[in-house]
Structure formats: structure tokens, C-alpha cells
């Protein structure tokens, strides 16, 4: 028996598609809505190969209120996971308005759709970028947010604030905010991975593309940070581990286990790695040496951020299964297959 019908907004994207797989494997019915802004329809074949289920994707621009309202006329949902957003930090500095318009309108429209049909249970994709240059490391959920370093990060802070205000008024509407650290890697089956329509800008896909000869070299953005080797520190988390946390978060909401509203969780491994350490993990796993050079800092980047994940472990029962070598191994297998 189905555990419920879930809208995955941004279901063909990178984290969305891995979450669709995890939801299906845990007994949920999934409906995806994605306009393929940064994904490809072929991912539905990959999901089907893994799960045996052909997921329906509605090609809807969720920032379009009317189109989103129509989607909610077609389905009665038991919950939703909101991934649909632009996500490139550097690009957001150049195109702030596009980021605010897309990331905030899509969230508002999904909240509205759920609310109008009397549904609740929303899981929102937030980001460790909301911490800015935090005063303490590792960051805990209680660590104060600092000013956003980029418009992207600000859209995530604002998305969180919207849900705080909305849930304060509508106390029967339950939400979870998940602050992702740096998702990377691909499904261990090799059937799905990051298949962005836009050129990759995140570290791990850039590394594998350079390794595969699709790009000439990697630029390490900054070597003068106050860190172990001068490059920036992040907490890299395998996308399948991250995906499973969404299933746990939905179950947590549907079973009425939350004691705050919204509930807030960090999703990272809890370990910080420098850019150079990630490059060396790739070299170790692939047996290739990577062509890279050191360049200037990138606008919008923070120095270091990694998670204290105690809360997600205690309240959601979430335990990551993969480490950085697994991340690089699965990312590399996926790259070679593409
Ligand atoms: C940021 C957000 C993260 C969000 C992600 C979405 C922060 C702290 N984190 O991740 O929450 O989910 O965007 O895209 O803002 N790097 C290079 N060379 C490259 C590419 C990246 O040196 O060619 C470095 C970056 O400077 C950074 C690290 O690698 O230090 C990771 O970068 P990236 O993968 O782009 O993710 P973040 O910007 O950390």
C-alpha cells in the first residue's frame, strides 16, 4: 500500500531524481514537476531502470502561479518536496533578480497549492550557505545565520523566513527545512547522476569533466584562505545519503513527530575537506592525475563550512553511508558512462 502521494518539485534535477528513487523504494507514490531548466527528460529512464516505476513529470514552470495552480487541480498530494530552484552561487551574483524571481515564486506557489487543497507536509531545500561566514564550526542548527554572501544564499534565507512566518500563522501546516552541505556523487547503480543542462560549476562535476578530458583544466578558486592548505573547506555529502534524508523527513512530518514548526536539520557528513583534498580523493580513486591550477577567489564563496549533524541523526534517524572516496568513485563511474 502506498504511503502517500508526494509532489517532487524539481524531480528531474540532480538531488530531486535521487530523492524520487528513494521515495519509491520506501513505498511512496511520486509525481514530479520540472520544466527541465537544468535537467533532461532522460533521467526518467534512469529512475525507471532502478525502481521499475515510470514517474510522470509535469513540465511546469513552478514560478508561474497559474500553471502551478493547474497542477494542484490534477493531484491531491499528501506532501511535497521543494527542490525547484536555481543553484549556482556565482551566477546568482550576476543575475540576482532571476534568482529571487524563480526561487521565491516557485516556493510561494507550491505552498499556496498545498494550502488550498488542505495539504501540509512540505520539505524545503535550504542550504548551508544560509550560515554565511559562521562564527562557529562545525555549524549547528542553532548557529546564527550571518549575512548571505550571495543572492543564491539570500534566496535560501528568505525561503526559510517565508516558511517560519507561514507556519506561525497556519499551525496545522507542517514544514521541514533541510540545510544541505555539498551534495556530490551519483547513484551507485550508475543509472542516474548529475546531468545538468547548464555547464557544471560545482567542484565534483568539474573535477570529473577535467578527468574525462571534456575540460582542459580545473581552477582552484583561492589559495590564500586561512585553512589547512589555503583552499576553501566544505562538507561533501553523497547525493543518495542526502536523498534518503528527505524520505525520513517526510515520514517524520507524516507521523507527527516534529516538536517545532518548521523543523530544521543540517545535512552534511560532519567533516570539512579542502578543495585540494577533494582533488586528491579523485586522483586516488581514479588513478589519474588531475590538471589543475590555482586561481583567484570566486565571488560569493565562504571560507569554510561543515556540519554538526547530531540533530538529524537523533530526530530523523539519519546516518550517512558513504564517504568522500565513494562520492568520487560513483561520480567518476557516472562521468565515464555519460
Ligand atoms: C554552494 C552552497 C551550497 C549549495 C551549492 C549549490 C555555500 C557555502 N554553499 O556550494 O549550499 O548547495 O552552492 O550549487 O555557498 N571550486 C573550485 N573550482 C571549481 C569549482 C568549485 O575551486 O571549478 C571550489 C569552490 O570555490 C568551493 C568548493 O570548490 O570552495 C565547492 O564549490 P561548489 O561545488 O561550487 O559548491 P559551493 O559553492 O560550496
CSV table of C-alpha atoms and ligand atoms in Angstrom, one decimal, residues 15 86-90 126-132 149-150 152-153 156 179-184 194 200-207 215 217-222 225 231-236 273-276 278-279 293 296-298 300-305, ligand 1:
chain,number,residue,atom,x,y,z
A,15,UNK,CA,19.0,15.8,-5.9
A,86,UNK,CA,18.5,27.9,-9.5
A,87,UNK,CA,21.6,27.0,-7.6
A,88,UNK,CA,24.8,28.5,-9.0
A,89,UNK,CA,26.3,30.8,-6.4
A,90,UNK,CA,28.5,32.7,-9.0
A,126,UNK,CA,17.7,25.0,2.1
A,127,UNK,CA,21.4,25.3,2.1
A,128,UNK,CA,24.4,25.6,4.4
A,129,UNK,CA,25.0,28.9,2.6
A,130,UNK,CA,22.5,30.5,4.9
A,131,UNK,CA,25.1,30.4,7.7
A,132,UNK,CA,27.4,32.8,5.7
A,149,UNK,CA,27.4,36.0,0.8
A,150,UNK,CA,25.4,35.7,-2.5
A,152,UNK,CA,21.6,32.5,-4.1
A,153,UNK,CA,22.2,32.2,-0.4
A,156,UNK,CA,17.5,30.3,0.8
A,179,UNK,CA,20.2,22.7,5.1
A,180,UNK,CA,22.3,20.8,2.6
A,181,UNK,CA,26.0,21.0,2.7
A,182,UNK,CA,27.8,20.0,-0.6
A,183,UNK,CA,25.9,17.2,-2.4
A,184,UNK,CA,28.1,15.2,-4.8
A,194,UNK,CA,24.2,14.9,-12.2
A,200,UNK,CA,28.8,22.3,-14.5
A,201,UNK,CA,30.0,24.8,-11.9
A,202,UNK,CA,30.2,22.6,-8.8
A,203,UNK,CA,33.5,21.2,-7.8
A,204,UNK,CA,33.0,17.5,-8.2
A,205,UNK,CA,31.4,17.5,-11.7
A,206,UNK,CA,34.1,20.0,-12.8
A,207,UNK,CA,36.8,17.5,-11.5
A,215,UNK,CA,37.6,20.4,-20.0
A,217,UNK,CA,41.8,22.1,-16.5
A,218,UNK,CA,40.3,23.0,-13.1
A,219,UNK,CA,40.9,26.3,-11.4
A,220,UNK,CA,41.1,26.1,-7.6
A,221,UNK,CA,39.2,29.2,-6.5
A,222,UNK,CA,41.5,30.7,-3.9
A,225,UNK,CA,42.2,31.3,2.8
A,231,UNK,CA,41.8,26.3,-0.3
A,232,UNK,CA,38.2,26.6,0.9
A,233,UNK,CA,36.6,23.9,3.2
A,234,UNK,CA,33.3,22.2,2.5
A,235,UNK,CA,31.3,19.2,3.8
A,236,UNK,CA,30.8,16.8,0.8
A,273,UNK,CA,37.6,18.9,3.3
A,274,UNK,CA,39.6,21.4,1.3
A,275,UNK,CA,39.3,21.7,-2.4
A,276,UNK,CA,42.8,20.2,-2.8
A,278,UNK,CA,38.8,16.6,-2.8
A,279,UNK,CA,41.1,16.7,-5.9
A,293,UNK,CA,45.9,25.4,-11.4
A,296,UNK,CA,41.7,33.9,-7.5
A,297,UNK,CA,38.8,33.5,-5.1
A,298,UNK,CA,35.3,33.2,-6.5
A,300,UNK,CA,30.1,34.8,-3.2
A,301,UNK,CA,32.2,32.0,-1.7
A,302,UNK,CA,32.6,31.5,2.1
A,303,UNK,CA,35.9,30.3,3.6
A,304,UNK,CA,34.8,27.2,5.4
A,305,UNK,CA,31.6,25.5,6.4
B,1,LIG,C1,27.2,26.4,-2.7
B,1,LIG,C2,26.5,26.4,-1.4
B,1,LIG,C3,25.7,25.1,-1.2
B,1,LIG,C4,24.8,24.9,-2.4
B,1,LIG,C5,25.6,24.8,-3.7
B,1,LIG,C6,24.7,24.7,-4.9
B,1,LIG,C7,27.9,27.7,0.1
B,1,LIG,C8,28.8,27.7,1.3
B,1,LIG,N1,27.4,26.5,-0.3
B,1,LIG,O1,28.2,25.4,-2.6
B,1,LIG,O2,24.9,25.2,-0.1
B,1,LIG,O3,24.1,23.6,-2.3
B,1,LIG,O4,26.3,26.1,-3.8
B,1,LIG,O5,25.4,24.8,-6.0
B,1,LIG,O6,27.6,28.7,-0.6
B,1,LIG,N2,35.6,25.2,-6.5
B,1,LIG,C9,36.8,25.4,-7.2
B,1,LIG,N3,36.8,25.3,-8.6
B,1,LIG,C10,35.7,25.0,-9.3
B,1,LIG,C11,34.5,24.8,-8.6
B,1,LIG,C12,34.5,25.0,-7.2
B,1,LIG,O7,37.8,25.7,-6.6
B,1,LIG,O8,35.8,24.9,-10.5
B,1,LIG,C13,35.6,25.4,-5.1
B,1,LIG,C14,34.7,26.5,-4.6
B,1,LIG,O9,35.3,27.7,-4.6
B,1,LIG,C15,34.3,26.0,-3.2
B,1,LIG,C16,34.2,24.4,-3.4
B,1,LIG,O10,35.0,24.2,-4.6
B,1,LIG,O11,35.2,26.3,-2.3
B,1,LIG,C17,32.9,23.9,-3.7
B,1,LIG,O12,32.2,24.7,-4.7
B,1,LIG,P1,30.8,24.3,-5.3
B,1,LIG,O13,30.8,22.8,-5.6
B,1,LIG,O14,30.5,25.2,-6.4
B,1,LIG,O15,29.8,24.4,-4.1
B,1,LIG,P2,29.6,25.6,-3.1
B,1,LIG,O16,29.8,26.9,-3.8
B,1,LIG,O17,30.4,25.4,-1.9
